[in-house]
Coordinates of C-alpha atoms and ligand atoms in Angstrom, one line a residue:
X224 CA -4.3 22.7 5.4
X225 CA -8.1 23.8 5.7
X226 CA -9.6 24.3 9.2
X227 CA -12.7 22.3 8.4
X228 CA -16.1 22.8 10.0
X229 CA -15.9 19.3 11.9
X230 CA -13.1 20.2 14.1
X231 CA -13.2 17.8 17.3
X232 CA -12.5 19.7 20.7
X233 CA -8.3 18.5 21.7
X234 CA -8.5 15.7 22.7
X235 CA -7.4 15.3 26.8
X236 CA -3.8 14.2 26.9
X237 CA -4.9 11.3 29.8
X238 CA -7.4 10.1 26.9
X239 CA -5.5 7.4 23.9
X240 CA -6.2 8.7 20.7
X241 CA -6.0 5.3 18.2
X242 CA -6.3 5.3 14.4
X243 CA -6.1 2.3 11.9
X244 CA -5.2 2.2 8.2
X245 CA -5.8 -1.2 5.7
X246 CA -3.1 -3.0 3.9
X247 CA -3.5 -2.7 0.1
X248 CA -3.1 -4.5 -3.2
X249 CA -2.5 -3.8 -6.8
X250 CA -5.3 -5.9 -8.8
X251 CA -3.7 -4.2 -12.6
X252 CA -1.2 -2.2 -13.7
X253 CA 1.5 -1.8 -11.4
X254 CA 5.1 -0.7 -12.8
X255 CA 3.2 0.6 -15.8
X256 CA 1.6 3.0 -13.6
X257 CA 5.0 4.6 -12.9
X258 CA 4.4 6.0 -16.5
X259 CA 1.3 7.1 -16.1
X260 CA -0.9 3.8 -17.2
X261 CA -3.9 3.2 -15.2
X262 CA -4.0 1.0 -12.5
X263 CA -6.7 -0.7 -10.1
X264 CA -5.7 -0.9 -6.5
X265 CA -8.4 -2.2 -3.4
X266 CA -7.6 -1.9 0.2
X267 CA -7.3 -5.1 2.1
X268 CA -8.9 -4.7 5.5
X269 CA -8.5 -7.8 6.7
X270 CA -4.7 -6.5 7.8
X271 CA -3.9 -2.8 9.3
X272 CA -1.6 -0.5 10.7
X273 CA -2.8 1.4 13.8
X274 CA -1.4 4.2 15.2
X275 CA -1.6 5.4 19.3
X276 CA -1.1 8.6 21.0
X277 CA -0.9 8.1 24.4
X278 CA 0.3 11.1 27.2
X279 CA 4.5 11.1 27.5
X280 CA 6.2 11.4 30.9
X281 CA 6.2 15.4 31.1
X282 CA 9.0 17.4 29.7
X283 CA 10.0 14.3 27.3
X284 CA 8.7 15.6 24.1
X285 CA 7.7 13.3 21.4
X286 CA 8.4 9.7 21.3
X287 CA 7.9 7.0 19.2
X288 CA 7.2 3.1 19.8
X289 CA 7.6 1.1 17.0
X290 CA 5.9 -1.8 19.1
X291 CA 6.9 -4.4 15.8
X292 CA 8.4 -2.6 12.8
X293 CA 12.2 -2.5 12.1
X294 CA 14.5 -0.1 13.4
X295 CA 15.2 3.1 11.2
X296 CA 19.1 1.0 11.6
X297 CA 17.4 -2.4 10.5
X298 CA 16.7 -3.4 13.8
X299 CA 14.0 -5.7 14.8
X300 CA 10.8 -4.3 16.5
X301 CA 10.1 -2.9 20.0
X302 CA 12.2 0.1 19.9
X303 CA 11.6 3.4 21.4
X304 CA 13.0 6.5 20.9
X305 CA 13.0 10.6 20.3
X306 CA 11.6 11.8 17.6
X307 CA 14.2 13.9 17.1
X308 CA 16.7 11.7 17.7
X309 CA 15.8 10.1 14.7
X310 CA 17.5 10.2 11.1
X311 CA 15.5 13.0 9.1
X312 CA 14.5 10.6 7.0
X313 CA 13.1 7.7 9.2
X314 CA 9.4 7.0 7.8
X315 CA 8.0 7.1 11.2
X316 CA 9.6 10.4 12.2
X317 CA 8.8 12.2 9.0
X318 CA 4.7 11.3 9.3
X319 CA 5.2 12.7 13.0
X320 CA 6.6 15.4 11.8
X321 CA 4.5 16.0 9.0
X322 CA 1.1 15.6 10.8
X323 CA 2.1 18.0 13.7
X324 CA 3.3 21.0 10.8
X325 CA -0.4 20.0 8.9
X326 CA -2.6 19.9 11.8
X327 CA -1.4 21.3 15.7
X328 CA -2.1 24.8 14.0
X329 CA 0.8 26.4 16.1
X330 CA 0.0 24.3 19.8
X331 CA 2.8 23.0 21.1
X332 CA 3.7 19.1 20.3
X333 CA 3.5 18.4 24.1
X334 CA 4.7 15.2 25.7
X335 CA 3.7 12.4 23.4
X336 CA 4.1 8.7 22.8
X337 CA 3.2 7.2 18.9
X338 CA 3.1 3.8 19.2
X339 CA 2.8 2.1 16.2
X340 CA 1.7 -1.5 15.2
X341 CA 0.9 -3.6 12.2
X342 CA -0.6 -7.0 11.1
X343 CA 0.5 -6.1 7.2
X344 CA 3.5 -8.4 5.8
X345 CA 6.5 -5.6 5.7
X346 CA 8.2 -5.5 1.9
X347 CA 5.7 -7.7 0.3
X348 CA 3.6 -5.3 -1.4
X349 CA 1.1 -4.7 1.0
X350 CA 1.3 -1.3 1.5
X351 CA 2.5 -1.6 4.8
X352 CA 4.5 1.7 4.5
X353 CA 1.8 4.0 3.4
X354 CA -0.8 2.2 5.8
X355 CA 1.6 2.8 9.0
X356 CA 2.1 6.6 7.7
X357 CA -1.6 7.1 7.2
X358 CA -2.5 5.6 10.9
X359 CA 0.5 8.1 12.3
X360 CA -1.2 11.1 10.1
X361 CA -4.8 10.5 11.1
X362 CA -4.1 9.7 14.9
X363 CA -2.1 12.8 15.3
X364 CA -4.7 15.0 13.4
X365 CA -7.3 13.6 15.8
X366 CA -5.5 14.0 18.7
X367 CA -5.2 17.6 17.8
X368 CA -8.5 17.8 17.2
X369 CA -9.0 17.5 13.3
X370 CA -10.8 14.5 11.9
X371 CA -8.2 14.4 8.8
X372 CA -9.7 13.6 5.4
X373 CA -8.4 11.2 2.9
X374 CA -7.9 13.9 0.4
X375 CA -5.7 15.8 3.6
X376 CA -3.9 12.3 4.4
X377 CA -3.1 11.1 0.9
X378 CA -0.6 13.8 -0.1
X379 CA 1.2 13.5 3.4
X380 CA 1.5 10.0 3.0
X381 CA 3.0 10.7 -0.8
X382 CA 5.8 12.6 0.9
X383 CA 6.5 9.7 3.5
X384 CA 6.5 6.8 0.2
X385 CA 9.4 9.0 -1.5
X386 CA 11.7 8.3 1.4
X387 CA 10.7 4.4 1.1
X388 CA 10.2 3.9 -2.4
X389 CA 12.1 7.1 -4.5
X390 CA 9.7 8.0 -7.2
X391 CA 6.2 6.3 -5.8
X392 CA 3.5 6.5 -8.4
X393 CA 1.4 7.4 -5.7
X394 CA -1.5 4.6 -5.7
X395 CA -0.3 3.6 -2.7
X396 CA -0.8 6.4 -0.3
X397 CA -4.3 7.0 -2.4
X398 CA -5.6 3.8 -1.9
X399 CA -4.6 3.3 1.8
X400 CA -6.0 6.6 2.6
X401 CA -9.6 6.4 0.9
X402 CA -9.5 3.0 1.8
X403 CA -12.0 2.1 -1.3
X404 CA -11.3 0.5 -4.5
X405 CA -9.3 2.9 -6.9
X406 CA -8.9 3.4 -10.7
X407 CA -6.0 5.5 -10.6
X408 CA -3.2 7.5 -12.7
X409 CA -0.8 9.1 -11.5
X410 CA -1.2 12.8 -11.2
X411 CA -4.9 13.2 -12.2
X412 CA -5.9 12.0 -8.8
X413 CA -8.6 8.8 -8.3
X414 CA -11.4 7.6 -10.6
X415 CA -14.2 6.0 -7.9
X416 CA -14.4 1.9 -9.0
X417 CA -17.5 0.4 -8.1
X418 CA -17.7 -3.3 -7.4
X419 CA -20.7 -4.9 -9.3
X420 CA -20.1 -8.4 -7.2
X421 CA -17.8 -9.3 -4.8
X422 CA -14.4 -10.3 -5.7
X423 CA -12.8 -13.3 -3.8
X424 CA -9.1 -12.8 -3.3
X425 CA -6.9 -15.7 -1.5
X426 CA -3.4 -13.4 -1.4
X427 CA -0.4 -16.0 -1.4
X428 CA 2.7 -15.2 0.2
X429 CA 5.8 -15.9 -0.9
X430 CA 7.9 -15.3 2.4
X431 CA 10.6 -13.5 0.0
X432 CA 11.5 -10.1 0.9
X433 CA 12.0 -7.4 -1.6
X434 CA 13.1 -3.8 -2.3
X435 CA 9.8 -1.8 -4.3
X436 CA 13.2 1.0 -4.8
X437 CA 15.4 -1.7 -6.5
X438 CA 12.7 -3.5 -8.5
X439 CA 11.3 0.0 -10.0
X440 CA 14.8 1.1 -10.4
X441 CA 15.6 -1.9 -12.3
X442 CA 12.5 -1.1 -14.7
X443 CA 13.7 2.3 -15.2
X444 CA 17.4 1.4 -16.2
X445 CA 15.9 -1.3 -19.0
X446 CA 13.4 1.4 -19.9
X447 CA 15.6 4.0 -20.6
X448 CA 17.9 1.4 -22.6
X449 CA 15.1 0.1 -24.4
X450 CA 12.2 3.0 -24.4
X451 CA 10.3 1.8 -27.3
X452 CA 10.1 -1.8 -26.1
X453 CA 8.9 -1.3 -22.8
X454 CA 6.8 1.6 -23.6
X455 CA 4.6 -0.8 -25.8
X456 CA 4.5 -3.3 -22.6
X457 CA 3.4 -0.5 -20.2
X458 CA 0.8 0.6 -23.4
X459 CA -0.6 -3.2 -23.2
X460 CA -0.4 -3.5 -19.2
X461 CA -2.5 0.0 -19.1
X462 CA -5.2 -1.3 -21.5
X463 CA -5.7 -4.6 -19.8
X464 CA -6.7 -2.3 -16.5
X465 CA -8.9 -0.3 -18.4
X466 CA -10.7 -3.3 -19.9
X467 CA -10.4 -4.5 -15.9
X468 CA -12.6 -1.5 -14.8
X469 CA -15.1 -2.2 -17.1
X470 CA -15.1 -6.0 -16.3
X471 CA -15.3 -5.3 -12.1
X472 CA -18.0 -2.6 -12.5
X473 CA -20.3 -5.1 -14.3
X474 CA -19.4 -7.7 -11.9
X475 CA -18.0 -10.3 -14.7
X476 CA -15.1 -12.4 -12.2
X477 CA -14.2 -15.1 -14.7
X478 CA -13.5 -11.7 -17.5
X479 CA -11.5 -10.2 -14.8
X480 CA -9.8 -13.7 -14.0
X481 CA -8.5 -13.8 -17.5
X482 CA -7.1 -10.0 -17.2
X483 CA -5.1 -11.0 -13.9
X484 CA -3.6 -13.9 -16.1
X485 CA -2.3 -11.3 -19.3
X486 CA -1.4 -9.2 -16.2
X487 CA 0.7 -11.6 -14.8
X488 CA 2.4 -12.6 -18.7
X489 CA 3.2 -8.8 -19.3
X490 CA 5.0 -8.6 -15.6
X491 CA 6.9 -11.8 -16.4
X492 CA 8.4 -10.2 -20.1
X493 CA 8.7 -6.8 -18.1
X494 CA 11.4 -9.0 -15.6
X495 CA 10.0 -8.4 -12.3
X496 CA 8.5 -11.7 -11.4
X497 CA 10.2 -15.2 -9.8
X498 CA 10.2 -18.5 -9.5
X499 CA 8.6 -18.6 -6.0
X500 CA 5.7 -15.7 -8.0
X501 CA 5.3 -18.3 -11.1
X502 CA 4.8 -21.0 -9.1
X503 CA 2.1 -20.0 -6.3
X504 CA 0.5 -18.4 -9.8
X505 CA 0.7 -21.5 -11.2
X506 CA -0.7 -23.8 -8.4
X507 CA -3.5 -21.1 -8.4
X508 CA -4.6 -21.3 -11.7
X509 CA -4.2 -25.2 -11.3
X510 CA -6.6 -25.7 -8.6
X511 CA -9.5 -23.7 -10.2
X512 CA -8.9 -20.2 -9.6
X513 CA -10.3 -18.0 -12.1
X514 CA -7.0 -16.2 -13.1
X515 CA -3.7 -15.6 -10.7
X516 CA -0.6 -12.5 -11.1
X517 CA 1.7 -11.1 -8.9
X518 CA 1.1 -8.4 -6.7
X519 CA 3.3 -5.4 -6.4
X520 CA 7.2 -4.6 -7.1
X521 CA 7.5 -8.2 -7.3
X522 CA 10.7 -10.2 -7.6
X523 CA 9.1 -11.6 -4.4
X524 CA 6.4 -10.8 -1.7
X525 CA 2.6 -11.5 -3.0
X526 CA 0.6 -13.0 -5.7
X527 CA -3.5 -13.2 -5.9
X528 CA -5.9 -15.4 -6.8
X529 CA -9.4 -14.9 -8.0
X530 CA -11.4 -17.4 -6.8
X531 CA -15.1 -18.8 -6.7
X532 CA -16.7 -18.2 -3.2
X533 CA -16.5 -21.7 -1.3
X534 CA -13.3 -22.4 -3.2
X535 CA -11.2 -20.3 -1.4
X536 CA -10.1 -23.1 1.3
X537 CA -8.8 -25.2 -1.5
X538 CA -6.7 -22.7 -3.3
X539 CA -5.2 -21.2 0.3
X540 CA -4.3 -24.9 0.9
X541 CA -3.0 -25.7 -2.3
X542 CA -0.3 -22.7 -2.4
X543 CA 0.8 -23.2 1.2
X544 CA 1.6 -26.9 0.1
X545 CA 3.2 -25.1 -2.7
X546 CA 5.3 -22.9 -0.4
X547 CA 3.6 -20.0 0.4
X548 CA 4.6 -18.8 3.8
X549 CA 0.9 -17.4 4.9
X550 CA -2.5 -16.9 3.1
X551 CA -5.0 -14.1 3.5
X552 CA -8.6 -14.4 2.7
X553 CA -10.1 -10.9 1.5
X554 CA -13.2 -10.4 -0.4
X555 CA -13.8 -7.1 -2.3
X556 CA -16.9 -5.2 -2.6
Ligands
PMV114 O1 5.4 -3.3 -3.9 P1 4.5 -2.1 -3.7 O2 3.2 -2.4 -3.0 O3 5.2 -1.0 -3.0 O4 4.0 -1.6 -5.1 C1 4.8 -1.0 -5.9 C2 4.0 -0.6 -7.1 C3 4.8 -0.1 -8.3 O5 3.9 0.2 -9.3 C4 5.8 -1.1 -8.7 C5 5.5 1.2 -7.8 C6 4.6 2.4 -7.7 O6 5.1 3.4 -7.1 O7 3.5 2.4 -8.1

C-alpha cells in the first residue's frame, strides 16, 4: 500500500476516530455485469454505514461491536466480541484485519474497539456489506494515521464481498468506495458518469430478504446449461446500460425511464425477479413514474422508480399501499 504524502499524525487513542460509507444501487446492468457487461451503479447517501474506533480497556486487543448487524452465527445485533475470536471468515473481522495488514505499517494493533452501525436495509441490495467494510477500512486507516483513498479501499473491500457474495463482479465495493456515480465493467476498473440533471429515485422496498450468492449462483447454473441463450440476454442488458450512459450524461430522464423499463423485462426472462418486484414495478409505472426495475440480486429486496421532482410523494405512497415495507427518497446528481 503506498505511504502517501497526506499522512495524518496517529491519531491519540483517547480521541474516536469515525468514518461513514453510502448505501448503493444498481441503476442497469446488474447480473450481466457478472460477464463483463457494463453496468451503472450511484451511491445512495441518504443511508450509511459508519464505522468507530474508540480506545479498548488495556491489554484487550481488538474488539468488535456490531452495535445492529447480525451475528457472524445469525444472531441479531448488539454483539461484542474478539477479533480473533471470530470465524476467519466473518466480514467484519476480515475488513479489521485487512485494514490493520494495509495500513498500521508494522505498529502494533493496540487496544481497540470497532463499533459498527448502519441505516442500510441488510440483503436487499443496498450494498450494505461493501458500505460497512468500507467504513471499517477507512476508519482504521485514519486512525492509523492514513487518509485511505477510494482507489486503496475499493480492492480491500473486493476481498471482503467474496466472503458475502462468492464471485462479486466488483461494482459494489467500487461504487461504495468512490461514492460517485459509476459506469463500470468488471476488471477494467470505473468510467466517471456525469449527471446532466438530477435523477429522482423513490427506492421501494419489498421487505423480502434474499441471498445475492444464491440468486447469482442460480444464473450461473442456467447459464452454463443454456450459454447461448443467456449470453444474448446479458448482450441486450449490456447495451441498454450503454445507451443509459449516454441518456444520464445528457440529462434526458423520461429516455432513461424507458431503459429502466427494458431493464426490468430482461431481469424478468433472465428469472431473478418476483411477484412482490413486479408489483411495486408495476404500481410505479402506474402512478406516473417515468420507468420502474428491480434493483440488485433480486428475487426480493429493492426496486426504483424514476420519478418527476414533486411526484415523488405520490409514487412513495402508492407502493407502500402496494406493500412495500419502507421508501427512500434519493436524488442523483
Ligand atoms: O444485490 P446486490 O446489491 O449485492 O447486487 C448484486 C449485483 C449482481 O450483479 C447480481 C452481482 C454482482 O456481483 O455484481
Amino acid at each position: 500500500m503506498n505511504t502517501r504524502a497526506d499522512q495524518l499524525p496517529s491519531q491519540s487513542l483517547s480521541q474516536p476516530t469515525v468514518a461513514t460509507a453510502p448505501g448503493k444501487v444498481i441503476l442497469f446492468g446488474e447480473h450481466a455485469v457478472v460477464y463483463s457487461r457494463p453496468a451503472i451503479a450511484v451511491p445512495v447517501t441518504d443511508v450509511k454505514a459508519t464505522a468507530t474506533i474508540s480506545p479498548g480497556e488495556p491489554g484487550s486487543g481488538v474488539w468488535i461491536l456490531a452495535a445492529d448487524l447480525p451475528a457472524p452465527d445469525g444472531e441479531p445485533g448488539g454483539h461484542r466480541y474478539r477479533l480473533r475470536d471470530a470465524p476467519a471468515d466473518d466480514p467484519l473481522r476480515a475488513s479489521v484485519e485487512l485494514a490493520l495488514d494495509a495500513f498500521r505499517h508494522g505498529e502494533p494493533a493496540g487496544d481497540i474497539l470497532v463499533t459498527i452501525t448502519s441505516t442500510i436495509p441488510i440483503a436487499r441490495g443496498m450494498g450494505s456489506g461493501a458500505a460497512v467494510a468500507t467504513a471499517v477500512v477507512r476508519a482504521i486507516g485514519r486512525h492509523f494515521g492514513h487518509d485511505p483513498q477510494p482507489d486503496e479501499i475499493s480492492p480491500l473491500v473486493y476481498e471482503v464481498e467474496k466472503l458475502h457474495h462468492g464471485t462479486p463482479s466488483g461494482i459494489d465495493n467500487t461504487v461504495v468506495a468512490y461514492a460517485r456515480p459509476v459506469f463500470f465493467v468488471r476488471g477494467r476498473g470505473i468510467t466517471r458518469l456525469s449527471v446532466g440533471a438530477p435523477l429522482n429515485l423513490v427506492i421501494g422496498d419489498t421487505g423480502v430478504v434474499s441471498s445475492t450468492r444464491q440468486v447469482v449462483g442460480d444464473v450461473r447454473r442456467r447459464w452454463s446449461a443454456e450459454a447461448e441463450r443467456y449470453e444474448g440476454l446479458f448482450d441486450e442488458i449490456g447495451a441498454l446500460a450503454r445507451l443509459a450512459k449516454s441518456a444520464i450524461e445528457r440529462g434526458g430522464p423520461k429516455a432513461v425511464g424507458r431503459l429502466m423499463d427494458e431493464n426490468h423485462e430482461l431481469l424478468m426472462t433472465l428469472g431473478v425477479s418476483s411477484p412482490e418486484l413486479d408489483k411495486l414495478v408495476e404500481t410505479a409505472r402506474m402512478t406516473g413514474a417515468l420507468g420502474a426495475k428491480m434493483s440488485g440480486a433480486g428475487w426480493g429486496g429493492n426496486m426504483l422508480a424514476l420519478v418527476e421532482a414533486g411526484r415523488t410523494p405520490t409514487v412513495a405512497d402508492a407502493l407502500q399501499a402496494a406493500g412495500a415495507v419502507s421508501t427512500i427518497f434519493s436524488q442523483i446528481s
